[in-house]
Amino acid sequence: GLKRFNDFRIMVVTDHYTPISVKTHTREPVPFAMYSTDGNRSGIPGGFNEKTAKKGIHIKEGFRLIERLIG
């Protein structure tokens, strides 16, 4: 359905890092992926998972993530 829009951005993000091995939330980086029709793509290179999140873009204040989406 998004093909009918000329310009859009979409972001996929989890709310917490929750490793199966500890079965609770931890303070590890949370992965996100973003796509924009204007070619502005950012997020985790190499996939959308906790392992690659450690190597990707780190944003200490979670509320700043929305600035990447609407900025």
mmCIF file of C-alpha atoms in Angstrom:
data_model
loop_
_atom_site.group_PDB
_atom_site.id
_atom_site.type_symbol
_atom_site.label_atom_id
_atom_site.label_comp_id
_atom_site.label_asym_id
_atom_site.label_seq_id
_atom_site.Cartn_x
_atom_site.Cartn_y
_atom_site.Cartn_z
ATOM 1 C CA GLY A 1 0.000 0.000 0.000
ATOM 2 C CA LEU A 2 2.938 2.379 0.443
ATOM 3 C CA LYS A 3 3.606 2.463 -3.316
ATOM 4 C CA ARG A 4 0.867 5.062 -3.705
ATOM 5 C CA PHE A 5 2.870 7.556 -1.618
ATOM 6 C CA ASN A 6 5.686 9.515 -3.252
ATOM 7 C CA ASP A 7 7.563 10.263 -0.041
ATOM 8 C CA PHE A 8 7.595 8.280 3.200
ATOM 9 C CA ARG A 9 9.833 6.916 5.942
ATOM 10 C CA ILE A 10 9.302 3.848 8.052
ATOM 11 C CA MET A 11 11.159 2.624 11.141
ATOM 12 C CA VAL A 12 11.117 -0.777 12.813
ATOM 13 C CA VAL A 13 12.391 -0.870 16.396
ATOM 14 C CA THR A 14 12.016 -3.120 19.414
ATOM 15 C CA ASP A 15 11.229 -1.791 22.877
ATOM 16 C CA HIS A 16 13.865 -3.727 24.849
ATOM 17 C CA TYR A 17 16.783 -6.052 24.387
ATOM 18 C CA THR A 18 15.697 -9.340 25.973
ATOM 19 C CA PRO A 19 18.171 -12.198 25.527
ATOM 20 C CA ILE A 20 16.618 -15.641 25.766
ATOM 21 C CA SER A 21 19.530 -16.789 27.942
ATOM 22 C CA VAL A 22 18.604 -14.386 30.804
ATOM 23 C CA LYS A 23 14.830 -14.147 30.112
ATOM 24 C CA THR A 24 14.605 -10.487 31.128
ATOM 25 C CA HIS A 25 15.358 -7.021 29.758
ATOM 26 C CA THR A 26 18.971 -5.872 29.739
ATOM 27 C CA ARG A 27 20.764 -2.615 28.959
ATOM 28 C CA GLU A 28 22.189 -3.820 25.633
ATOM 29 C CA PRO A 29 21.656 -1.759 22.440
ATOM 30 C CA VAL A 30 18.252 -2.129 20.795
ATOM 31 C CA PRO A 31 18.316 -2.733 17.027
ATOM 32 C CA PHE A 32 16.413 -0.523 14.608
ATOM 33 C CA ALA A 33 15.998 -0.304 10.860
ATOM 34 C CA MET A 34 14.806 2.684 8.855
ATOM 35 C CA TYR A 35 13.863 3.121 5.205
ATOM 36 C CA SER A 36 13.106 6.332 3.350
ATOM 37 C CA THR A 37 12.012 6.907 -0.227
ATOM 38 C CA ASP A 38 14.562 9.747 -0.441
ATOM 39 C CA GLY A 39 17.408 7.248 0.011
ATOM 40 C CA ASN A 40 18.148 8.221 3.619
ATOM 41 C CA ARG A 41 18.661 4.785 5.134
ATOM 42 C CA SER A 42 20.155 4.256 8.536
ATOM 43 C CA GLY A 43 20.189 1.595 11.150
ATOM 44 C CA ILE A 44 22.146 -1.545 11.634
ATOM 45 C CA PRO A 45 24.434 -2.663 8.813
ATOM 46 C CA GLY A 46 24.247 -6.415 8.229
ATOM 47 C CA GLY A 47 20.827 -7.211 9.601
ATOM 48 C CA PHE A 48 18.188 -6.455 12.176
ATOM 49 C CA ASN A 49 19.244 -8.292 15.320
ATOM 50 C CA GLU A 50 20.885 -7.803 18.704
ATOM 51 C CA LYS A 51 24.319 -9.020 17.583
ATOM 52 C CA THR A 52 24.670 -6.449 14.809
ATOM 53 C CA ALA A 53 23.112 -3.721 16.988
ATOM 54 C CA LYS A 54 26.274 -3.711 19.079
ATOM 55 C CA LYS A 55 28.263 -2.711 15.968
ATOM 56 C CA GLY A 56 25.806 -0.171 14.539
ATOM 57 C CA ILE A 57 24.685 3.359 15.299
ATOM 58 C CA HIS A 58 24.419 4.020 19.038
ATOM 59 C CA ILE A 59 21.938 6.583 20.326
ATOM 60 C CA LYS A 60 22.207 7.003 24.097
ATOM 61 C CA GLU A 61 18.919 8.892 24.547
ATOM 62 C CA GLY A 62 16.110 6.819 23.084
ATOM 63 C CA PHE A 63 13.858 9.803 22.411
ATOM 64 C CA ARG A 64 16.476 11.102 19.925
ATOM 65 C CA LEU A 65 15.701 8.185 17.634
ATOM 66 C CA ILE A 66 12.521 9.912 16.441
ATOM 67 C CA GLU A 67 14.701 12.791 15.181
ATOM 68 C CA ARG A 68 16.243 10.361 12.673
ATOM 69 C CA LEU A 69 12.778 9.418 11.465
ATOM 70 C CA ILE A 70 11.283 12.895 11.072
ATOM 71 C CA GLY A 71 14.497 14.886 10.563
#
